Amino acid sequence: MASELEPEPEGPAIDQSLLECSAEETAGKWLQSTDLTREVYQHLAHYVPKIYCRGPNPFPQKEDMLAQHVLLGPMEWYICGEDPAFGFPKLEEANKPSHLCGRVFKVGEPTYSCRDCAVDPTCVLCMECFLGSIHRDHRYRMTTSGGGGFCDCGDAEAWKEGPYCEKHVLNTSEVEEEEDPLIHLPEDVIARTYNIFAIMFHYAVEILTWEKESELPADLEMIEKSDTYYCMLFNDEVHTYEQVIYTLQKAVNCTQKEAIGFATTVDRDGRRSVRYGDFPYCEQAKSVIVRNTSRQTKPLKVQVMHSSIVAHQNFGLKLLSWLGSIIGYSDGLRRILCQVGLQEGPDGENSSLVDRLMLNDSKLWKGARTVYHQLFMSSLLMDLKYKKLFAVRFARNYERLQSDFVTDDHEREFSVADLSVQIFTVPSLARMLITEENLLTIIIKTFMDHLRHRDAQGRFQFERYTALQAFKFRRVQSLILDLKYVLISKPTEWSDDLRQKFLEGFDAFLELLKCMQGMDPITRQVGQHIEMEPEWEAAFTLQMKLTHVISMMQDWCALDEKVLIEAYKKCLAVLMQCHGGFTDGEQPITLSICGHSVETIRYCVSQEKVSIHLPVSRLLAGLHVLLSKSEVAYKFPELLPLSELSPPMLIEHPLRCLVLCAQVHAGMWRRNGFSLVNQIYYYHNVKCRREMFDKDIIMLQTGVSMMDPNHFLMIMLSRFELYQIFSTPDYGKRLNSEVTHKDIVQQNNTLIEEMLYLIIMLVGERFSPGVGQVNATDEIKREIIHQLSIKPMAHSELVKSLPEDENKETGMESVIEAVAHFRKPGLTGRGMYELKPECAKEFNLYFYHFSRAEQSKAEEAQRKLKRQNREDTALPPPILPPFCPLFASLVNILQSDVMLCIMRTILHWAIEHNGYAWSESMLQRVLHLIGMALQEEKQHLENVMEEHVVTFTFTQKISKPGEAPNNSPSILAMLETLQNAPYLEVHKDMVRWILKTFNAIKKMRASSSTSSVAETEGTITEESSREKDKAERKRKAEIARLRREKVMAQMSEMQRNFIDENKEFFQQTLVVDASNSAVLDNSPMVSDMTLIALGPAQTRVPKQRQFVTCILCQEDQEVKVESKAMVLAAFVQRSTVLSKNRSKVIQDPENYDPLFMHPDLSCGTHTSSCGHIMHAHCWQRYFDSVQAKEQRRQQRLRLHTSYDVENGEFLCPLCECLSNTVIPLLLPPRNIFNNRLNFSDQPNLTEWIRTISQQIKALQILRKEESIPNIASSKNSENMDELQLPEGFRPDFHPKNPYSDGIKEMLTTFGTATYKVGLKVHPNEEDPRVPIMCWGSCAYTIQSIERILSDEDKPLFGPLPCRLAFQEPGLRTTDVRA
């Protein structure tokens, strides 16, 4: 019945007049008309409402069929002047097709880009063109299209090689340059096409941009107007599917299925009618939708539109699609449409049809945007002449288009602004737009106009960003992408106009960087942890987006000497302005060390504001390197402001930034939270470091190369807050003697290590072209060598560790074969690259891109490799390439007086290691620096020209003793002393290498002079060194001998104690006959007295003292019953490993009696431990800190952890094994209860039975007393006295607990944990089931171990494997297995 009452809708009946309409007659009528526009508009006004929007639901197939017959057919007849079935093939045959493919990609369609030949990554091919091109045999990248782009096959500017595929290459010989495609069309066809295109394009633009909801343009108004409206719902990117579906169900009373259909169409097409009827009926639905969606965000866009307007708009979209298909027949038709679209209207500028569509883009719905964007791509972007004109229109409207996009809520792929990628990536268009339209400046200023939130100094401020501001910031970032598109292709020739406009854009770019210089400053939190994590992600997002743009700006500058010089001047001027704006550290101070003095400002990174964002400084560093690389600094020194440079100004802020990183590593900024940790991480991360960390190092190298190295080192000591330590004699000794300053001493040690690391980087990092005499290939090789020094890596893993350029290339493929072997994968796993053995000599332990963990792994791997090759384990600094002349003076840091003072001081600390606070890491860095200096001097001597004097005389300086008043020994003498230090065994190979290299250099110097004094000194040094080695070996042998004697004395003492306690046993063994002893030599050992573990005749064993070390405080302690509690981290869990019935559960855990285990072993309580021992109070402190840290952390910042603190879980402080309780460490029972375990007073079974009988009687008496307390109380007590029970068997007996309070507390802690976990109940120390659960857990764990040993065919009482030995350390400590 339902189907009869509600038939399937077939749509309204077709008007007979539509079928009777003749396209040929209509076209003929138009040809005779004197006012074609009026005739066409009357035709559209009459027929469009009859075809489209005739009911609540659209019928696209029927509408398209009628539109083709009634509306589009006459236009095709009019253009061709004959039947279009014959006319269009004629036009297609006469056409000389374009050599451009131009295929517009659909969403999800595969695209291909050649990594070898593409000018940039946006140049792509469709599958057909790719398979027919030479690029299929190259390195290529395959992606899926997001829709909207088109194939670049045939575009010679997009490809370095092979721009044409097999299909399109045929057309190149036939098409002449700049040939007008209209010559292939008849004059009458051109005239008619121009007329109809102009009318229809204007009609489509007018109706799509029409804003009135109830009336049409006057030319399209009908005489008889129906009273039918649509409630039109539009798409946005704010409301969710669920919100829209729920709202529609309430507003239009539809089913959920219908609402889902509406929502899907709205999301796909951008709009959908949800109600059809008269105006009040539709208005009522609109008010419900607006009311339901406006509570938290802006409401959904809803309009009540007259059906005739919707009809004309639907036909307008159909018309644009038709135009796109028609122009495919002939390039001449395409040219006519482009002329029509770009022809200025009567209103002057921005009045062309193309301009009107672009400027109304944000007002159109998604479907309309997609249709006209595709028309633009198939027409304007496929015609080279009009592509340039369109690019100019796009650039002139750029600011307006981007502003519309920022306020719009649709994604960029649905915005006309997304066409920038099709225009800006064409090199000729990009140059033309920069020169004629000043495009660089327009993009940058448009970007800055949207970031108006600034602080008092004019810097960007992202704090307290509202949700709307954050939304706009995300959308504005697309402008940076446009900037990248413009710069991605470098100019080969420079005109004066291009220079001028590029430098204007460079000025605007400097203004942008100036707003970033010093943004997001931070101050160290002291006393209290920061309450709210500051906003930091926006600033770093901006930095990351600009990284490639900054690099490309430098690449452009490097291509022209005039541009480079002017850019350098401009950048320096802006940097000086930035420094003039900073008001920190005004107070001047004078620093003096080793007779050198320098004036600087008083500034403490740990007290003042400091920023990690310094893009202007870093850009200047990059330009300075380019001056060196291009040799401009040597060709035109008079044009450069090098004399105006202030080295202290250049180094100040990069140095502060590096000091900040050092202090964070030293733990001085812990109270600033995770935001700072994240900033430091990204500062060194491969995504940012090229324009952040690397450029800071280069800027310091720039400053140092232009100033006295002693002055630089004193300023650096001041910024690291270490000046007082190295300028004051014995300051370190006094500091170390003060116990209260242990944290400060540790911090200072870390800061000294970081400072020495920085000096190593400044002298050793010379693999940037322009800093050292290397090329880009050498730089990539070095990166790969150091990554593979850590471990062999797969291709993908190696690529991730290397920085990408703007084309997403790392350059790895070009050099990998020179430095690594490829190990093919086996049956499973991945293929790996392994470092070639000959490249190991280039390994630098202090490579500046290593993280702490990577450095440690690389050191371990390289030492292991050396041991396998039976070489000494020293890791000397590699031989480095020479510096470029502009940076050549950098090496003088190593032989400066202040540097030698620092080295001498640290070596002195190492020699008197008990009197000073120092670290082996500190010493290792000093040894590395000495090694670098020796390598440098050796290189100088080997490369020295005749008649030149080597000014690098490090060996001479370290041979001289310190000056008065200290009169400290020379650095060389200290090294010889350290060579024999027993506590520096790890560094002996390095010291030996240094002394060997020193002697080699001495010989080189001696060979170049006539005197042989140096050789004699070297021989004496070697002989003294051999004598010291001999004395050292003798001393070690003596120490070993004393140690052996001490151990033997301890063993003898233990033997005597054992014999004293077991005299009877030894007396019996002494009377054994000599003949028996001969037999025993070849037979199992048997004695007259068998060892007995338990019972009346048990054998007494000597007490063994047990000493353990706390993993937290490192203090040793003997295990005693009265001493502080020692505990092991343990994990208690319910286990069904041995279960025979896992479905069984404890029904009532509160009343469950665990005394007897059911035979099915349904569930047991298992205890395991990693075996690491702590003081109970140390563990308690550690656990409290874990809990406090978890409570302090904001919920929104809480990271996922592998343990639940609220449930008592924690990680072992040493091995990070999961734990939830602790087991107290106890002595074996026989050591505590000697008297209780002495059964000599129970000689036989009869006595034992009698005692047990008395115990049973006593229990019966107690039971009676409980049942009749008042009557039997006195009588029962008398009977109890008569029984005369031995101690320990009386029911009222309470044995004395021998353990200390700490051990008791830990026993309770462990027992409560087994009770809580085993029964899944709340902890209750008083519950009598607690000890039962303890023993139950012990029994279950023993049984588990026994089963494992049985399965592995291992003896039950043999030694436990490590994995099992730590499962239940309590078993071992209590001698349960004995």
Tab-separated table of N, CA and C in Angstrom, residues 1291-1375:
chain	number	residue	atom	x	y	z
A	1291	PRO	N	48.691	-20.229	73.051
A	1291	PRO	CA	47.842	-19.422	72.154
A	1291	PRO	C	48.015	-17.920	72.366
A	1292	ASP	N	48.345	-17.530	73.600
A	1292	ASP	CA	48.482	-16.089	73.849
A	1292	ASP	C	49.926	-15.604	73.656
A	1293	PHE	N	50.770	-16.462	73.046
A	1293	PHE	CA	52.177	-16.100	72.880
A	1293	PHE	C	52.325	-15.113	71.710
A	1294	HIS	N	53.042	-14.024	71.939
A	1294	HIS	CA	53.340	-13.033	70.896
A	1294	HIS	C	54.854	-12.914	70.788
A	1295	PRO	N	55.466	-13.515	69.750
A	1295	PRO	CA	56.928	-13.463	69.641
A	1295	PRO	C	57.415	-12.024	69.439
A	1296	LYS	N	58.597	-11.764	69.917
A	1296	LYS	CA	59.193	-10.441	69.778
A	1296	LYS	C	59.646	-10.266	68.322
A	1297	ASN	N	59.241	-9.143	67.742
A	1297	ASN	CA	59.644	-8.850	66.361
A	1297	ASN	C	61.059	-8.280	66.366
A	1298	PRO	N	62.033	-8.975	65.748
A	1298	PRO	CA	63.435	-8.524	65.833
A	1298	PRO	C	63.773	-7.380	64.875
A	1299	TYR	N	62.849	-7.062	63.931
A	1299	TYR	CA	63.190	-6.121	62.881
A	1299	TYR	C	63.034	-4.673	63.321
A	1300	SER	N	63.784	-3.804	62.661
A	1300	SER	CA	63.687	-2.362	62.932
A	1300	SER	C	62.356	-1.838	62.402
A	1301	ASP	N	62.002	-0.626	62.844
A	1301	ASP	CA	60.720	-0.042	62.419
A	1301	ASP	C	60.660	0.127	60.902
A	1302	GLY	N	61.789	0.483	60.310
A	1302	GLY	CA	61.814	0.669	58.856
A	1302	GLY	C	61.503	-0.607	58.110
A	1303	ILE	N	62.097	-1.729	58.562
A	1303	ILE	CA	61.843	-3.016	57.910
A	1303	ILE	C	60.399	-3.439	58.116
A	1304	LYS	N	59.878	-3.204	59.343
A	1304	LYS	CA	58.469	-3.533	59.606
A	1304	LYS	C	57.551	-2.782	58.639
A	1305	GLU	N	57.842	-1.507	58.464
A	1305	GLU	CA	57.010	-0.683	57.575
A	1305	GLU	C	57.047	-1.206	56.147
A	1306	MET	N	58.231	-1.607	55.686
A	1306	MET	CA	58.350	-2.103	54.319
A	1306	MET	C	57.696	-3.479	54.152
A	1307	LEU	N	57.773	-4.315	55.236
A	1307	LEU	CA	57.050	-5.583	55.202
A	1307	LEU	C	55.553	-5.346	55.038
A	1308	THR	N	55.046	-4.349	55.764
A	1308	THR	CA	53.629	-3.998	55.651
A	1308	THR	C	53.305	-3.499	54.251
A	1309	THR	N	54.209	-2.677	53.703
A	1309	THR	CA	53.988	-2.139	52.348
A	1309	THR	C	53.882	-3.253	51.326
A	1310	PHE	N	54.816	-4.212	51.386
A	1310	PHE	CA	54.791	-5.313	50.431
A	1310	PHE	C	53.564	-6.196	50.638
A	1311	GLY	N	53.270	-6.512	51.900
A	1311	GLY	CA	52.124	-7.364	52.182
A	1311	GLY	C	50.826	-6.737	51.715
A	1312	THR	N	50.687	-5.433	51.957
A	1312	THR	CA	49.471	-4.745	51.539
A	1312	THR	C	49.344	-4.756	50.021
A	1313	ALA	N	50.481	-4.636	49.325
A	1313	ALA	CA	50.445	-4.634	47.851
A	1313	ALA	C	49.967	-5.980	47.311
A	1314	THR	N	50.480	-7.082	47.853
A	1314	THR	CA	50.032	-8.400	47.379
A	1314	THR	C	48.558	-8.609	47.695
A	1315	TYR	N	48.135	-8.104	48.850
A	1315	TYR	CA	46.723	-8.206	49.254
A	1315	TYR	C	45.830	-7.412	48.294
A	1316	LYS	N	46.238	-6.164	48.000
A	1316	LYS	CA	45.428	-5.277	47.156
A	1316	LYS	C	45.357	-5.804	45.721
A	1317	VAL	N	46.502	-6.207	45.167
A	1317	VAL	CA	46.534	-6.648	43.778
A	1317	VAL	C	45.935	-8.048	43.628
A	1318	GLY	N	46.284	-8.933	44.562
A	1318	GLY	CA	45.828	-10.308	44.443
A	1318	GLY	C	44.333	-10.453	44.574
A	1319	LEU	N	43.709	-9.653	45.471
A	1319	LEU	CA	42.266	-9.770	45.687
A	1319	LEU	C	41.463	-8.675	44.995
A	1320	LYS	N	42.200	-7.662	44.437
A	1320	LYS	CA	41.535	-6.514	43.814
A	1320	LYS	C	40.588	-5.828	44.788
A	1321	VAL	N	41.100	-5.504	45.953
A	1321	VAL	CA	40.321	-4.806	46.979
A	1321	VAL	C	41.120	-3.591	47.429
A	1322	HIS	N	40.495	-2.765	48.230
A	1322	HIS	CA	41.191	-1.608	48.759
A	1322	HIS	C	42.188	-2.058	49.825
A	1323	PRO	N	43.344	-1.396	49.957
A	1323	PRO	CA	44.350	-1.829	50.935
A	1323	PRO	C	43.832	-1.726	52.367
A	1324	ASN	N	44.166	-2.753	53.169
A	1324	ASN	CA	43.762	-2.785	54.582
A	1324	ASN	C	44.841	-3.543	55.348
A	1325	GLU	N	45.703	-2.813	56.058
A	1325	GLU	CA	46.832	-3.429	56.759
A	1325	GLU	C	46.386	-4.370	57.862
A	1326	GLU	N	45.191	-4.152	58.438
A	1326	GLU	CA	44.727	-4.937	59.575
A	1326	GLU	C	44.076	-6.250	59.175
A	1327	ASP	N	43.789	-6.428	57.906
A	1327	ASP	CA	43.111	-7.641	57.453
A	1327	ASP	C	44.024	-8.845	57.699
A	1328	PRO	N	43.536	-9.916	58.390
A	1328	PRO	CA	44.379	-11.093	58.664
A	1328	PRO	C	44.799	-11.843	57.406
A	1329	ARG	N	44.208	-11.508	56.244
A	1329	ARG	CA	44.568	-12.213	55.017
A	1329	ARG	C	45.856	-11.665	54.401
A	1330	VAL	N	46.383	-10.549	54.918
A	1330	VAL	CA	47.580	-9.945	54.331
A	1330	VAL	C	48.762	-10.915	54.360
A	1331	PRO	N	49.131	-11.515	55.523
A	1331	PRO	CA	50.276	-12.449	55.508
A	1331	PRO	C	50.002	-13.688	54.662
A	1332	ILE	N	48.746	-14.122	54.607
A	1332	ILE	CA	48.412	-15.297	53.802
A	1332	ILE	C	48.662	-14.998	52.327
A	1333	MET	N	48.295	-13.793	51.898
A	1333	MET	CA	48.509	-13.408	50.508
A	1333	MET	C	50.007	-13.319	50.193
A	1334	CYS	N	50.796	-12.868	51.188
A	1334	CYS	CA	52.249	-12.812	50.999
A	1334	CYS	C	52.817	-14.193	50.721
A	1335	TRP	N	52.497	-15.140	51.608
A	1335	TRP	CA	53.024	-16.491	51.441
A	1335	TRP	C	52.455	-17.153	50.189
A	1336	GLY	N	51.208	-16.822	49.853
A	1336	GLY	CA	50.611	-17.352	48.625
A	1336	GLY	C	51.355	-16.866	47.391
A	1337	SER	N	51.738	-15.584	47.387
A	1337	SER	CA	52.505	-15.033	46.268
A	1337	SER	C	53.874	-15.698	46.171
A	1338	CYS	N	54.493	-15.944	47.369
A	1338	CYS	CA	55.798	-16.609	47.397
A	1338	CYS	C	55.690	-18.011	46.799
A	1339	ALA	N	54.662	-18.751	47.216
A	1339	ALA	CA	54.488	-20.120	46.729
A	1339	ALA	C	54.223	-20.142	45.231
A	1340	TYR	N	53.367	-19.225	44.777
A	1340	TYR	CA	53.018	-19.192	43.347
A	1340	TYR	C	54.235	-18.859	42.508
A	1341	THR	N	55.056	-17.918	42.980
A	1341	THR	CA	56.244	-17.509	42.219
A	1341	THR	C	57.256	-18.647	42.155
A	1342	ILE	N	57.439	-19.373	43.297
A	1342	ILE	CA	58.350	-20.534	43.298
A	1342	ILE	C	57.863	-21.583	42.315
A	1343	GLN	N	56.564	-21.816	42.328
A	1343	GLN	CA	56.014	-22.821	41.415
A	1343	GLN	C	56.234	-22.411	39.952
A	1344	SER	N	56.066	-21.120	39.649
A	1344	SER	CA	56.291	-20.630	38.277
A	1344	SER	C	57.735	-20.867	37.851
A	1345	ILE	N	58.670	-20.562	38.760
A	1345	ILE	CA	60.089	-20.752	38.450
A	1345	ILE	C	60.387	-22.231	38.218
A	1346	GLU	N	59.821	-23.087	39.079
A	1346	GLU	CA	60.058	-24.529	38.931
A	1346	GLU	C	59.545	-25.036	37.589
A	1347	ARG	N	58.374	-24.571	37.173
A	1347	ARG	CA	57.807	-25.014	35.893
A	1347	ARG	C	58.707	-24.585	34.714
A	1348	ILE	N	59.205	-23.351	34.776
A	1348	ILE	CA	60.074	-22.844	33.702
A	1348	ILE	C	61.359	-23.675	33.634
A	1349	LEU	N	61.954	-23.917	34.808
A	1349	LEU	CA	63.193	-24.710	34.845
A	1349	LEU	C	62.949	-26.124	34.338
A	1350	SER	N	61.790	-26.668	34.667
A	1350	SER	CA	61.463	-28.015	34.210
A	1350	SER	C	61.306	-28.041	32.695
A	1351	ASP	N	60.623	-27.027	32.140
A	1351	ASP	CA	60.435	-26.965	30.690
A	1351	ASP	C	61.759	-26.808	29.962
A	1352	GLU	N	62.704	-26.130	30.595
A	1352	GLU	CA	63.997	-25.890	29.960
A	1352	GLU	C	65.018	-26.978	30.298
A	1353	ASP	N	64.566	-28.038	30.995
A	1353	ASP	CA	65.439	-29.159	31.375
A	1353	ASP	C	66.650	-28.690	32.160
A	1354	LYS	N	66.407	-27.815	33.123
A	1354	LYS	CA	67.490	-27.315	33.964
A	1354	LYS	C	67.271	-27.805	35.387
A	1355	PRO	N	68.360	-28.030	36.151
A	1355	PRO	CA	68.211	-28.560	37.514
A	1355	PRO	C	67.463	-27.582	38.412
A	1356	LEU	N	66.696	-28.165	39.311
A	1356	LEU	CA	65.867	-27.354	40.204
A	1356	LEU	C	66.712	-26.518	41.150
A	1357	PHE	N	67.804	-27.133	41.697
A	1357	PHE	CA	68.628	-26.428	42.676
A	1357	PHE	C	69.941	-25.913	42.072
A	1358	GLY	N	69.999	-25.877	40.746
A	1358	GLY	CA	71.180	-25.303	40.099
A	1358	GLY	C	71.076	-23.774	40.089
A	1359	PRO	N	72.094	-23.124	39.532
A	1359	PRO	CA	72.044	-21.661	39.470
A	1359	PRO	C	70.925	-21.192	38.546
A	1360	LEU	N	70.232	-20.123	38.976
A	1360	LEU	CA	69.126	-19.604	38.176
A	1360	LEU	C	69.663	-18.754	37.029
A	1361	PRO	N	69.017	-18.789	35.845
A	1361	PRO	CA	69.381	-17.836	34.784
A	1361	PRO	C	69.074	-16.408	35.249
A	1362	CYS	N	69.704	-15.429	34.617
A	1362	CYS	CA	69.503	-14.030	35.025
A	1362	CYS	C	68.038	-13.653	34.959
A	1363	ARG	N	67.351	-14.154	33.943
A	1363	ARG	CA	65.956	-13.753	33.761
A	1363	ARG	C	65.083	-14.200	34.922
A	1364	LEU	N	65.429	-15.386	35.467
A	1364	LEU	CA	64.636	-15.904	36.571
A	1364	LEU	C	65.208	-15.496	37.911
A	1365	ALA	N	66.494	-15.246	37.944
A	1365	ALA	CA	67.128	-14.944	39.229
A	1365	ALA	C	66.562	-13.678	39.822
A	1366	PHE	N	66.091	-12.794	38.963
A	1366	PHE	CA	65.564	-11.527	39.458
A	1366	PHE	C	64.059	-11.540	39.570
A	1367	GLN	N	63.456	-12.696	39.290
A	1367	GLN	CA	62.007	-12.719	39.398
A	1367	GLN	C	61.564	-12.623	40.850
A	1368	GLU	N	62.286	-13.228	41.728
A	1368	GLU	CA	61.887	-13.230	43.132
A	1368	GLU	C	63.134	-13.182	43.978
A	1369	PRO	N	63.769	-12.013	44.079
A	1369	PRO	CA	64.988	-11.940	44.867
A	1369	PRO	C	64.753	-12.248	46.335
A	1370	GLY	N	63.516	-12.057	46.770
A	1370	GLY	CA	63.211	-12.394	48.155
A	1370	GLY	C	63.446	-13.858	48.439
A	1371	LEU	N	63.299	-14.705	47.416
A	1371	LEU	CA	63.526	-16.138	47.610
A	1371	LEU	C	64.975	-16.384	47.962
A	1372	ARG	N	65.857	-15.640	47.258
A	1372	ARG	CA	67.278	-15.853	47.505
A	1372	ARG	C	67.699	-15.279	48.855
A	1373	THR	N	67.166	-14.123	49.196
A	1373	THR	CA	67.594	-13.489	50.431
A	1373	THR	C	67.089	-14.236	51.662
A	1374	THR	N	65.975	-14.963	51.518
A	1374	THR	CA	65.445	-15.682	52.682
A	1374	THR	C	65.827	-17.155	52.676
A	1375	ASP	N	66.645	-17.560	51.716
A	1375	ASP	CA	67.148	-18.945	51.659
A	1375	ASP	C	66.027	-19.967	51.570
